[in-house]
């Protein structure tokens, strides 16, 4: 699947006859909307996601207004996160039924930025899934501790499936990324689709963004940086933010 980059090669969102849910998941670091907000919105809309795991959402003056405006421009709704999660944000389509949300602030290391998780549990039909958007630390020691906290959070879930996505600030060869991939399914490795490298958008040379999945029977149908997005030019991707979007399609089996 490495040569498939057109969005039409990725399965559309749907509920299958047996009740299984096929969903599109987008992870995107939007750099606090400091670049081209209209380009960010165009890219998100073109990906047609059910769920968007945002990193570096606006956190300061009128941050809720910024989040609501982005949701409106992308035909989505704000699910959880933002300043109350120190940056991670979750958006969803109206296809998702929200059961609960929680914003989690992580332990603060003096001299470093506060980090957090935006979390939720949603349903697609009868399929329940836990969500976690994260932006891990630039400091390697703190980053490893945060990776462990992320895994602890997902281990404690009371639903059959989980999706965690975000800016790991480390490549797959790094210890924190490797820790996560040892316990969760790295969707890009499981089903490569589209491009691999996510940063920087002006000339990507590394993969530091990821979508991870957990749960018996979860099927990754494709994951990567989309190309040939309808109505999107390469200049839009560069202008929007310093990261490229990472899009995945997952099939979550219906409950037994």
Coordinates of N, CA and C in Angstrom, one line a residue:
X1 N 0.8 -1.2 0.0 CA 0.0 0.0 0.0 C 0.8 1.3 0.0
X2 N 2.2 1.2 0.0 CA 3.0 2.3 0.1 C 2.8 3.4 -1.0
X3 N 2.4 2.9 -2.2 CA 2.2 3.8 -3.3 C 0.8 4.4 -3.4
X4 N 0.0 4.1 -2.4 CA -1.4 4.7 -2.4 C -1.4 6.0 -1.6
X5 N -1.6 7.1 -2.3 CA -1.6 8.3 -1.6 C -2.9 9.1 -1.7
X6 N -3.6 8.8 -2.8 CA -4.9 9.6 -3.0 C -5.9 9.2 -2.0
X7 N -6.7 10.2 -1.5 CA -7.6 10.0 -0.4 C -8.7 8.9 -0.8
X8 N -9.0 8.8 -2.1 CA -10.0 7.8 -2.5 C -9.5 6.4 -2.3
X9 N -8.2 6.2 -2.1 CA -7.7 4.8 -1.8 C -7.9 4.5 -0.3
X10 N -8.3 5.4 0.5 CA -8.6 5.1 1.9 C -10.1 4.9 2.1
X11 N -10.4 3.8 2.9 CA -11.9 3.5 3.0 C -12.6 4.7 3.6
X12 N -13.9 4.9 3.1 CA -14.8 5.9 3.6 C -15.3 5.5 5.0
X13 N -15.7 6.5 5.8 CA -16.4 6.2 7.0 C -17.7 5.5 6.8
X14 N -18.0 4.5 7.6 CA -19.3 3.8 7.4 C -19.5 2.8 8.6
X15 N -20.8 2.4 8.7 CA -21.1 1.4 9.7 C -21.5 0.2 8.8
X16 N -20.8 -1.0 9.1 CA -21.0 -2.1 8.3 C -22.2 -2.9 8.7
X17 N -22.7 -3.8 7.9 CA -24.0 -4.6 8.2 C -23.9 -5.3 9.5
X18 N -22.7 -5.8 9.9 CA -22.6 -6.5 11.2 C -22.5 -5.5 12.4
X19 N -22.5 -4.2 12.1 CA -22.4 -3.3 13.2 C -21.0 -2.7 13.5
X20 N -20.0 -3.3 12.8 CA -18.6 -2.8 12.9 C -18.5 -1.3 12.3
X21 N -17.6 -0.6 12.9 CA -17.5 0.8 12.5 C -16.1 1.1 11.8
X22 N -16.2 1.6 10.6 CA -15.0 2.1 9.9 C -14.9 3.6 10.1
X23 N -13.8 4.0 10.7 CA -13.7 5.5 11.0 C -12.4 6.0 10.5
X24 N -12.4 7.3 10.2 CA -11.2 8.0 9.8 C -10.7 8.9 11.0
X25 N -9.4 8.8 11.3 CA -8.8 9.4 12.4 C -7.7 10.3 11.9
X26 N -7.7 11.6 12.3 CA -6.7 12.5 11.9 C -5.9 13.0 13.1
X27 N -4.6 13.0 13.0 CA -3.7 13.6 14.1 C -3.0 14.8 13.4
X28 N -3.1 16.0 14.1 CA -2.6 17.2 13.4 C -2.1 18.2 14.5
X29 N -0.8 18.5 14.4 CA -0.3 19.6 15.3 C -0.5 20.9 14.5
X30 N -1.3 21.8 15.1 CA -1.7 23.0 14.3 C -1.0 24.3 14.8
X31 N 0.0 24.1 15.7 CA 0.9 25.2 16.1 C 0.1 26.4 16.5
X32 N -0.9 26.2 17.4 CA -1.7 27.2 18.0 C -2.4 28.1 17.0
X33 N -2.6 27.6 15.7 CA -3.2 28.4 14.7 C -2.4 29.7 14.4
X34 N -1.1 29.7 14.6 CA -0.3 30.9 14.4 C 0.1 31.1 12.9
X35 N -0.2 30.1 12.1 CA 0.2 30.2 10.7 C -1.0 30.6 9.8
X36 N -1.5 29.7 9.0 CA -2.7 30.0 8.1 C -3.9 29.1 8.6
X37 N -4.7 29.8 9.4 CA -5.9 29.1 10.0 C -6.8 28.5 8.9
X38 N -7.0 29.3 7.8 CA -7.9 28.9 6.7 C -7.3 27.6 6.1
X39 N -6.0 27.6 5.9 CA -5.4 26.4 5.3 C -5.5 25.2 6.2
X40 N -5.4 25.4 7.5 CA -5.6 24.3 8.5 C -7.0 23.7 8.3
X41 N -8.0 24.6 8.3 CA -9.4 24.2 8.1 C -9.6 23.4 6.8
X42 N -9.0 23.9 5.7 CA -9.2 23.3 4.4 C -8.6 21.9 4.5
X43 N -7.5 21.7 5.1 CA -6.8 20.4 5.1 C -7.7 19.4 6.0
X44 N -8.2 19.9 7.1 CA -9.0 19.0 7.9 C -10.2 18.6 7.2
X45 N -10.9 19.5 6.6 CA -12.2 19.2 5.9 C -11.9 18.2 4.8
X46 N -10.8 18.4 4.0 CA -10.5 17.5 2.9 C -10.2 16.1 3.3
X47 N -9.7 15.9 4.6 CA -9.5 14.6 5.1 C -10.7 13.8 5.5
X48 N -11.8 14.5 5.7 CA -13.1 14.0 6.0 C -13.0 13.1 7.2
X49 N -12.5 13.5 8.4 CA -12.3 12.7 9.5 C -13.6 12.6 10.4
X50 N -13.7 11.4 11.1 CA -14.6 11.3 12.2 C -14.1 11.9 13.5
X51 N -12.8 11.8 13.6 CA -12.1 12.2 14.9 C -10.9 13.0 14.5
X52 N -10.6 14.1 15.2 CA -9.4 14.8 15.0 C -8.7 14.9 16.3
X53 N -7.4 14.5 16.4 CA -6.6 14.6 17.6 C -5.6 15.7 17.3
X54 N -5.9 16.8 17.9 CA -5.2 18.1 17.7 C -4.1 18.2 18.8
X55 N -3.0 18.7 18.4 CA -1.9 19.1 19.3 C -1.6 20.6 19.1
X56 N -1.2 21.3 20.1 CA -0.9 22.7 20.1 C -2.2 23.5 19.7
X57 N -3.3 23.2 20.2 CA -4.5 24.0 20.1 C -4.2 25.3 20.8
X58 N -4.9 26.4 20.4 CA -4.7 27.7 21.2 C -5.0 27.5 22.7
X59 N -4.2 28.1 23.5 CA -4.3 27.8 25.0 C -4.5 29.1 25.8
X60 N -4.5 30.3 25.1 CA -4.5 31.5 25.9 C -5.7 32.3 25.6
X61 N -5.6 33.6 25.3 CA -6.7 34.5 25.2 C -7.8 34.0 24.2
X62 N -9.0 33.9 24.8 CA -10.2 33.4 24.0 C -10.0 32.1 23.3
X63 N -9.3 31.2 24.0 CA -9.0 29.9 23.4 C -10.2 29.1 23.0
X64 N -11.2 29.2 23.8 CA -12.5 28.4 23.5 C -13.1 28.9 22.2
X65 N -13.0 30.2 22.0 CA -13.6 30.8 20.8 C -12.8 30.3 19.6
X66 N -11.5 30.2 19.7 CA -10.6 29.7 18.6 C -11.0 28.3 18.3
X67 N -11.1 27.5 19.3 CA -11.5 26.0 19.1 C -12.8 25.9 18.4
X68 N -13.8 26.7 18.9 CA -15.1 26.6 18.3 C -15.1 27.1 16.9
X69 N -14.4 28.1 16.6 CA -14.3 28.6 15.2 C -13.7 27.5 14.3
X70 N -12.6 26.9 14.7 CA -12.0 25.8 13.9 C -13.0 24.7 13.7
X71 N -13.7 24.3 14.8 CA -14.7 23.2 14.6 C -15.8 23.6 13.6
X72 N -16.3 24.8 13.7 CA -17.3 25.3 12.7 C -16.8 25.3 11.3
X73 N -15.5 25.7 11.1 CA -15.0 25.7 9.7 C -14.7 24.3 9.2
X74 N -14.7 23.3 10.0 CA -14.4 22.0 9.6 C -15.6 21.0 9.7
X75 N -16.7 21.6 10.0 CA -18.0 20.8 10.1 C -17.9 19.8 11.2
X76 N -17.2 20.1 12.3 CA -17.0 19.2 13.4 C -17.4 19.9 14.7
X77 N -17.3 19.2 15.8 CA -17.7 19.8 17.1 C -16.5 19.6 18.0
X78 N -16.4 20.5 19.0 CA -15.3 20.3 20.0 C -15.8 19.2 21.0
X79 N -14.9 18.3 21.2 CA -15.2 17.2 22.1 C -14.6 17.4 23.5
X80 N -13.3 17.7 23.5 CA -12.6 17.9 24.8 C -11.3 18.6 24.6
X81 N -10.6 19.1 25.7 CA -9.3 19.6 25.6 C -9.2 21.0 25.3
X82 N -8.0 21.5 24.9 CA -7.7 22.9 24.7 C -6.8 23.3 25.8
X83 N -7.0 24.5 26.4 CA -6.2 25.0 27.4 C -6.3 24.1 28.7
X84 N -7.4 23.6 28.9 CA -7.6 22.7 30.1 C -6.9 21.4 30.1
X85 N -6.3 21.1 28.9 CA -5.5 19.9 28.7 C -4.1 20.3 28.3
X86 N -3.8 21.6 28.4 CA -2.5 22.2 28.1 C -2.1 22.1 26.6
X87 N -3.1 22.0 25.8 CA -2.9 22.1 24.3 C -3.5 21.0 23.5
X88 N -3.5 19.7 23.9 CA -4.2 18.7 23.1 C -5.7 19.0 23.1
X89 N -6.3 18.7 22.0 CA -7.8 19.0 21.7 C -8.3 17.8 20.9
X90 N -9.6 17.5 21.2 CA -10.3 16.5 20.4 C -11.5 17.1 19.7
X91 N -11.6 16.9 18.4 CA -12.8 17.3 17.6 C -13.4 16.0 17.1
X92 N -14.8 16.0 16.9 CA -15.4 14.9 16.3 C -16.5 15.3 15.4
X93 N -17.0 14.4 14.5 CA -18.1 14.6 13.7 C -19.4 14.2 14.5
X94 N -20.5 14.6 13.9 CA -21.8 14.3 14.6 C -22.1 12.8 14.5
X95 N -21.3 12.0 13.8 CA -21.4 10.6 13.8 C -21.1 10.0 15.2
X96 N -20.3 10.6 15.9 CA -19.8 10.1 17.2 C -20.8 10.5 18.3
X97 N -21.2 9.5 19.1 CA -22.0 9.8 20.3 C -21.1 9.9 21.5
X98 N -21.1 11.0 22.2 CA -20.2 11.2 23.3 C -20.7 10.7 24.6
X99 N -20.0 9.8 25.3 CA -20.3 9.3 26.6 C -19.7 10.1 27.7
X100 N -18.4 10.4 27.6 CA -17.8 11.2 28.6 C -16.5 11.8 28.1
X101 N -16.1 12.9 28.8 CA -14.8 13.5 28.5 C -14.0 13.8 29.7
X102 N -12.7 13.9 29.6 CA -11.9 14.4 30.8 C -10.6 14.9 30.3
X103 N -10.2 16.1 30.8 CA -9.0 16.7 30.5 C -8.0 16.4 31.6
X104 N -6.8 16.0 31.3 CA -5.8 15.5 32.3 C -4.6 16.4 32.2
X105 N -4.2 17.0 33.3 CA -2.9 17.7 33.4 C -1.9 16.8 33.9
X106 N -0.7 16.7 33.3 CA 0.4 15.8 33.7 C 1.3 16.5 34.7
X107 N 2.1 15.8 35.5 CA 3.0 16.4 36.4 C 3.9 17.4 35.7
X108 N 4.1 18.5 36.4 CA 4.9 19.6 35.8 C 6.3 19.5 36.3
X109 N 7.2 19.5 35.3 CA 8.7 19.6 35.6 C 9.1 21.0 35.6
X110 N 9.7 21.5 36.7 CA 10.1 22.9 36.8 C 10.9 23.3 35.6
X111 N 10.6 24.4 35.0 CA 11.4 24.9 33.8 C 10.9 24.4 32.5
X112 N 10.0 23.4 32.5 CA 9.4 22.9 31.2 C 8.0 23.2 31.1
X113 N 7.5 23.1 29.9 CA 6.1 23.4 29.6 C 5.1 22.4 30.3
X114 N 4.0 22.8 30.7 CA 3.0 21.9 31.2 C 2.4 21.1 30.0
X115 N 2.2 19.8 30.3 CA 1.6 18.9 29.3 C 0.3 18.3 29.8
X116 N -0.5 17.8 28.9 CA -1.7 17.1 29.3 C -2.3 16.2 28.3
X117 N -3.3 15.5 28.6 CA -4.1 14.7 27.7 C -5.5 15.2 27.5
X118 N -6.0 15.2 26.3 CA -7.4 15.4 26.1 C -8.0 14.0 25.9
X119 N -9.0 13.6 26.7 CA -9.5 12.2 26.6 C -11.0 12.2 26.5
X120 N -11.5 11.1 26.0 CA -13.0 11.0 25.8 C -13.3 9.5 25.6
X121 N -14.6 9.2 25.8 CA -15.1 7.9 25.3 C -16.3 8.2 24.4
X122 N -16.3 7.6 23.2 CA -17.4 7.9 22.3 C -17.9 6.6 21.7
X123 N -19.1 6.6 21.1 CA -19.6 5.5 20.5 C -19.9 5.8 19.0
X124 N -19.6 4.8 18.2 CA -20.1 4.8 16.8 C -21.0 3.6 16.6
X125 N -22.3 3.9 16.6 CA -23.3 2.8 16.7 C -23.2 2.1 18.1
X126 N -22.9 0.8 18.0 CA -22.7 0.1 19.3 C -21.3 -0.1 19.7
X127 N -20.4 0.5 18.9 CA -18.9 0.3 19.1 C -18.4 1.5 20.0
X128 N -17.8 1.1 21.2 CA -17.3 2.1 22.1 C -15.8 2.1 22.0
X129 N -15.3 3.4 22.1 CA -13.8 3.5 21.9 C -13.3 4.7 22.8
X130 N -12.2 4.5 23.5 CA -11.6 5.5 24.3 C -10.6 6.3 23.4
X131 N -10.5 7.6 23.6 CA -9.7 8.5 22.8 C -8.7 9.2 23.7
X132 N -7.5 9.5 23.2 CA -6.5 10.3 23.9 C -5.6 11.0 22.9
X133 N -5.7 12.3 23.0 CA -4.8 13.2 22.2 C -3.6 13.7 23.1
X134 N -2.4 13.6 22.6 CA -1.2 13.9 23.4 C -0.2 14.7 22.6
X135 N 0.6 15.4 23.4 CA 1.8 16.1 22.8 C 2.9 15.9 23.8
X136 N 3.8 15.0 23.6 CA 4.8 14.6 24.6 C 5.9 15.6 24.6
X137 N 6.6 15.6 25.7 CA 7.7 16.6 26.0 C 8.9 16.5 25.1
X138 N 9.5 17.7 25.0 CA 10.8 17.7 24.3 C 11.9 17.1 25.1
X139 N 11.8 17.1 26.4 CA 12.8 16.5 27.3 C 12.7 15.0 27.3
X140 N 13.7 14.3 27.0 CA 13.6 12.8 26.9 C 13.2 12.1 28.2
X141 N 13.7 12.5 29.3 CA 13.3 11.9 30.6 C 11.8 12.1 30.9
X142 N 11.3 13.3 30.7 CA 9.9 13.6 30.9 C 9.1 12.9 29.9
X143 N 9.6 12.9 28.7 CA 8.8 12.2 27.6 C 8.6 10.8 27.9
X144 N 9.5 10.1 28.4 CA 9.4 8.7 28.7 C 8.3 8.5 29.8
X145 N 8.4 9.4 30.9 CA 7.4 9.3 31.9 C 6.0 9.5 31.4
X146 N 5.9 10.5 30.5 CA 4.6 10.8 29.9 C 4.1 9.6 29.0
X147 N 5.0 8.9 28.3 CA 4.6 7.7 27.6 C 4.0 6.7 28.5
X148 N 4.7 6.5 29.6 CA 4.2 5.5 30.6 C 2.8 5.9 31.2
X149 N 2.6 7.2 31.4 CA 1.3 7.7 31.9 C 0.2 7.4 30.8
X150 N 0.6 7.6 29.6 CA -0.4 7.4 28.5 C -0.8 5.9 28.5
X151 N 0.2 5.0 28.6 CA -0.1 3.6 28.6 C -1.0 3.2 29.8
X152 N -0.6 3.8 31.0 CA -1.4 3.5 32.2 C -2.9 3.9 32.0
X153 N -3.0 5.1 31.4 CA -4.4 5.6 31.1 C -5.2 4.6 30.2
X154 N -4.6 4.1 29.2 CA -5.3 3.2 28.3 C -5.5 1.8 28.9
X155 N -4.6 1.4 29.7 CA -4.7 0.1 30.4 C -6.0 0.1 31.3
X156 N -6.3 1.2 31.9 CA -7.4 1.4 32.9 C -8.7 1.6 32.2
X157 N -8.8 1.6 30.9 CA -10.0 1.9 30.2 C -11.1 0.8 30.5
X158 N -12.3 1.1 30.4 CA -13.4 0.2 30.6 C -14.2 0.0 29.3
X159 N -13.6 0.2 28.2 CA -14.2 0.0 26.9 C -13.3 -0.9 26.0
X160 N -13.8 -1.5 25.0 CA -13.0 -2.5 24.3 C -11.9 -2.0 23.4
X161 N -12.0 -0.8 22.9 CA -11.0 -0.2 22.0 C -10.5 1.1 22.5
X162 N -9.3 1.5 22.0 CA -8.7 2.8 22.3 C -7.9 3.2 21.1
X163 N -7.9 4.6 21.0 CA -7.1 5.2 20.0 C -6.3 6.4 20.7
X164 N -5.0 6.4 20.6 CA -4.2 7.5 21.1 C -3.4 8.0 19.9
X165 N -3.4 9.3 19.8 CA -2.6 9.9 18.7 C -2.0 11.3 19.1
X166 N -0.9 11.6 18.4 CA -0.3 12.9 18.8 C 1.1 13.1 18.3
X167 N 1.6 14.2 18.7 CA 3.0 14.5 18.4 C 3.9 13.9 19.5
X168 N 4.7 12.9 19.1 CA 5.5 12.2 20.1 C 6.8 12.9 20.4
X169 N 7.2 13.8 19.5 CA 8.4 14.5 19.6 C 9.6 13.6 19.6
X170 N 9.5 12.5 18.8 CA 10.5 11.5 18.8 C 10.2 10.6 17.6
X171 N 11.2 10.0 17.0 CA 11.0 9.1 15.8 C 10.8 7.7 16.4
X172 N 10.3 6.8 15.5 CA 10.0 5.4 15.9 C 11.2 4.7 16.6
X173 N 12.4 5.1 16.3 CA 13.6 4.5 16.8 C 13.8 4.9 18.3
X174 N 13.2 6.0 18.7 CA 13.4 6.5 20.1 C 12.8 5.6 21.1
X175 N 13.3 5.7 22.4 CA 12.8 4.9 23.5 C 11.3 5.1 23.8
X176 N 10.8 6.3 23.8 CA 9.5 6.6 24.2 C 8.5 6.1 23.1
X177 N 8.8 6.4 21.9 CA 8.0 5.9 20.8 C 8.0 4.4 20.8
X178 N 9.2 3.8 21.0 CA 9.3 2.3 21.0 C 8.4 1.7 22.2
X179 N 8.4 2.4 23.3 CA 7.6 1.9 24.5 C 6.2 1.9 24.1
X180 N 5.7 2.9 23.5 CA 4.3 3.0 23.0 C 4.0 1.9 22.0
X181 N 4.9 1.7 21.0 CA 4.6 0.8 19.9 C 4.7 -0.7 20.4
X182 N 5.4 -0.9 21.6 CA 5.5 -2.2 22.1 C 4.2 -2.7 22.7
X183 N 3.4 -1.8 23.1 CA 2.1 -2.2 23.8 C 0.9 -1.8 22.9
X184 N 1.0 -0.9 22.1 CA -0.1 -0.5 21.2 C 0.3 -0.7 19.7
X185 N -0.7 -0.7 18.9 CA -0.4 -0.9 17.4 C -0.1 0.5 16.8
X186 N 1.1 0.6 16.3 CA 1.5 1.8 15.5 C 0.8 1.6 14.1
X187 N -0.2 2.5 13.9 CA -1.0 2.3 12.7 C -0.2 2.4 11.4
X188 N 0.8 3.3 11.4 CA 1.6 3.5 10.2 C 2.4 2.3 9.9
X189 N 2.9 1.6 10.9 CA 3.7 0.4 10.6 C 2.8 -0.7 10.2
X190 N 1.6 -0.8 10.8 CA 0.7 -1.9 10.5 C 0.1 -1.8 9.1
X191 N -0.2 -0.7 8.6 CA -0.8 -0.5 7.3 C -0.3 0.7 6.6
X192 N 0.9 0.8 6.1 CA 1.4 2.0 5.4 C 0.6 2.4 4.3
X193 N 0.3 3.7 4.2 CA -0.5 4.3 3.2 C -0.1 5.8 3.1
X194 N 0.0 6.3 1.9 CA 0.4 7.7 1.8 C 1.9 7.9 2.2
X195 N 2.2 9.1 2.6 CA 3.6 9.4 3.0 C 3.9 9.0 4.4
X196 N 5.2 8.9 4.7 CA 5.6 8.5 6.1 C 6.0 9.7 6.9
X197 N 6.7 10.7 6.4 CA 7.4 11.7 7.2 C 6.4 12.9 7.5
X198 N 6.4 13.3 8.7 CA 5.4 14.3 9.1 C 6.0 15.7 9.5
X199 N 7.3 15.8 9.6 CA 7.9 17.1 10.1 C 9.3 17.3 9.6
X200 N 9.6 18.6 9.2 CA 8.7 19.8 9.2 C 7.9 19.8 7.9
X201 N 6.8 20.5 7.8 CA 6.0 20.5 6.6 C 6.7 21.1 5.4
X202 N 7.6 22.0 5.6 CA 8.3 22.6 4.5 C 9.3 21.7 3.8
X203 N 9.7 20.6 4.5 CA 10.6 19.6 3.9 C 10.8 18.5 4.8
X204 N 9.7 17.6 5.0 CA 9.7 16.6 6.0 C 10.9 15.6 5.9
X205 N 11.5 15.4 7.1 CA 12.7 14.4 7.1 C 12.6 13.4 8.3
X206 N 11.4 13.4 9.0 CA 11.3 12.5 10.1 C 9.8 12.3 10.4
X207 N 9.5 11.2 11.1 CA 8.1 10.9 11.5 C 8.1 11.0 13.0
X208 N 7.5 12.1 13.5 CA 7.4 12.3 15.0 C 5.9 12.3 15.4
X209 N 5.0 12.1 14.5 CA 3.6 12.0 14.8 C 3.1 10.6 14.6
X210 N 2.1 10.2 15.4 CA 1.6 8.8 15.3 C 0.2 8.7 15.7
X211 N -0.4 7.6 15.1 CA -1.7 7.1 15.6 C -1.5 5.7 16.1
X212 N -2.0 5.5 17.3 CA -1.9 4.1 17.9 C -3.3 3.6 18.2
X213 N -3.4 2.3 18.1 CA -4.7 1.7 18.4 C -4.5 0.5 19.3
X214 N -5.6 0.2 20.1 CA -5.6 -1.0 21.0 C -6.9 -1.6 21.0
X215 N -6.9 -2.9 21.2 CA -8.2 -3.6 21.3 C -8.2 -4.9 20.4
X216 N -8.8 -5.9 20.9 CA -8.9 -7.2 20.1 C -9.7 -7.0 18.8
X217 N -9.0 -7.3 17.7 CA -9.7 -7.3 16.5 C -9.7 -6.0 15.7
X218 N -9.1 -5.0 16.3 CA -9.0 -3.7 15.5 C -8.1 -3.9 14.3
X219 N -8.7 -3.4 13.2 CA -8.0 -3.6 11.9 C -7.6 -2.2 11.4
X220 N -6.3 -2.0 11.1 CA -5.8 -0.8 10.5 C -5.9 -0.9 9.0
X221 N -6.7 -0.1 8.4 CA -6.9 -0.1 6.9 C -5.9 0.7 6.1
X222 N -5.2 1.6 6.8 CA -4.3 2.5 6.2 C -3.9 3.6 7.1
X223 N -2.7 4.1 7.0 CA -2.2 5.2 7.8 C -1.0 5.9 7.2
X224 N -1.1 7.2 7.1 CA 0.0 8.0 6.5 C -0.4 9.4 6.3
X225 N 0.5 10.1 5.7 CA 0.3 11.5 5.3 C -0.4 11.5 3.9
X226 N -1.6 12.1 3.9 CA -2.4 12.1 2.6 C -1.9 13.0 1.6
X227 N -1.9 12.6 0.4 CA -1.6 13.5 -0.8 C -2.9 13.5 -1.7
X228 N -2.8 14.4 -2.6 CA -3.9 14.6 -3.6 C -5.3 14.8 -2.9
X229 N -5.2 15.6 -1.8 CA -6.4 15.9 -1.1 C -7.3 16.8 -2.0
X230 N -8.6 16.6 -2.1 CA -9.4 17.4 -2.9 C -9.4 18.9 -2.6
X231 N -9.0 19.7 -3.5 CA -9.0 21.2 -3.3 C -7.8 21.7 -2.5
X232 N -6.8 20.8 -2.2 CA -5.6 21.1 -1.4 C -4.4 21.1 -2.3
X233 N -3.6 22.1 -2.2 CA -2.3 22.2 -2.9 C -1.2 21.9 -1.9
X234 N 0.0 21.6 -2.4 CA 1.2 21.4 -1.5 C 1.5 22.7 -0.7
X235 N 1.2 23.8 -1.3 CA 1.4 25.1 -0.6 C 0.5 25.2 0.6
X236 N -0.7 24.7 0.5 CA -1.6 24.7 1.7 C -1.0 23.9 2.9
X237 N -0.5 22.8 2.6 CA 0.1 21.9 3.6 C 1.3 22.6 4.3
X238 N 2.1 23.3 3.5 CA 3.2 24.1 4.1 C 2.8 25.3 4.8
X239 N 1.7 26.0 4.4 CA 1.3 27.2 5.0 C 0.5 27.0 6.3
X240 N -0.2 25.8 6.4 CA -1.1 25.6 7.5 C -0.4 25.6 8.8
X241 N 0.7 24.8 8.9 CA 1.4 24.6 10.2 C 2.7 23.9 9.9
X242 N 3.6 23.7 10.9 CA 4.9 23.1 10.7 C 4.9 21.6 10.7
X243 N 3.7 21.0 10.9 CA 3.5 19.5 10.8 C 2.6 19.2 9.6
X244 N 2.8 18.0 9.1 CA 1.9 17.4 8.1 C 0.8 16.6 8.8
X245 N -0.4 16.5 8.2 CA -1.5 15.8 8.9 C -1.2 14.3 8.7
X246 N -1.6 13.5 9.7 CA -1.4 12.1 9.7 C -2.8 11.5 9.8
X247 N -3.2 10.7 8.7 CA -4.6 10.2 8.6 C -4.6 8.7 8.6
X248 N -5.5 8.1 9.4 CA -5.7 6.7 9.4 C -7.1 6.3 9.3
X249 N -7.3 5.1 8.7 CA -8.7 4.5 8.7 C -8.6 3.2 9.5
X250 N -9.5 3.0 10.4 CA -9.6 1.9 11.3 C -10.9 1.2 11.2
X251 N -10.9 -0.1 11.3 CA -12.2 -0.9 11.4 C -12.3 -1.4 12.9
X252 N -13.3 -1.0 13.6 CA -13.5 -1.5 15.0 C -14.7 -2.5 14.9
X253 N -14.4 -3.7 15.3 CA -15.4 -4.8 15.2 C -16.6 -4.5 16.1
X254 N -17.8 -4.9 15.7 CA -19.0 -4.8 16.5 C -18.9 -5.6 17.8
X255 N -19.5 -5.2 18.8 CA -19.5 -5.9 20.1 C -20.1 -7.3 19.9
X256 N -19.6 -8.3 20.5 CA -20.1 -9.7 20.4 C -21.5 -9.8 21.1

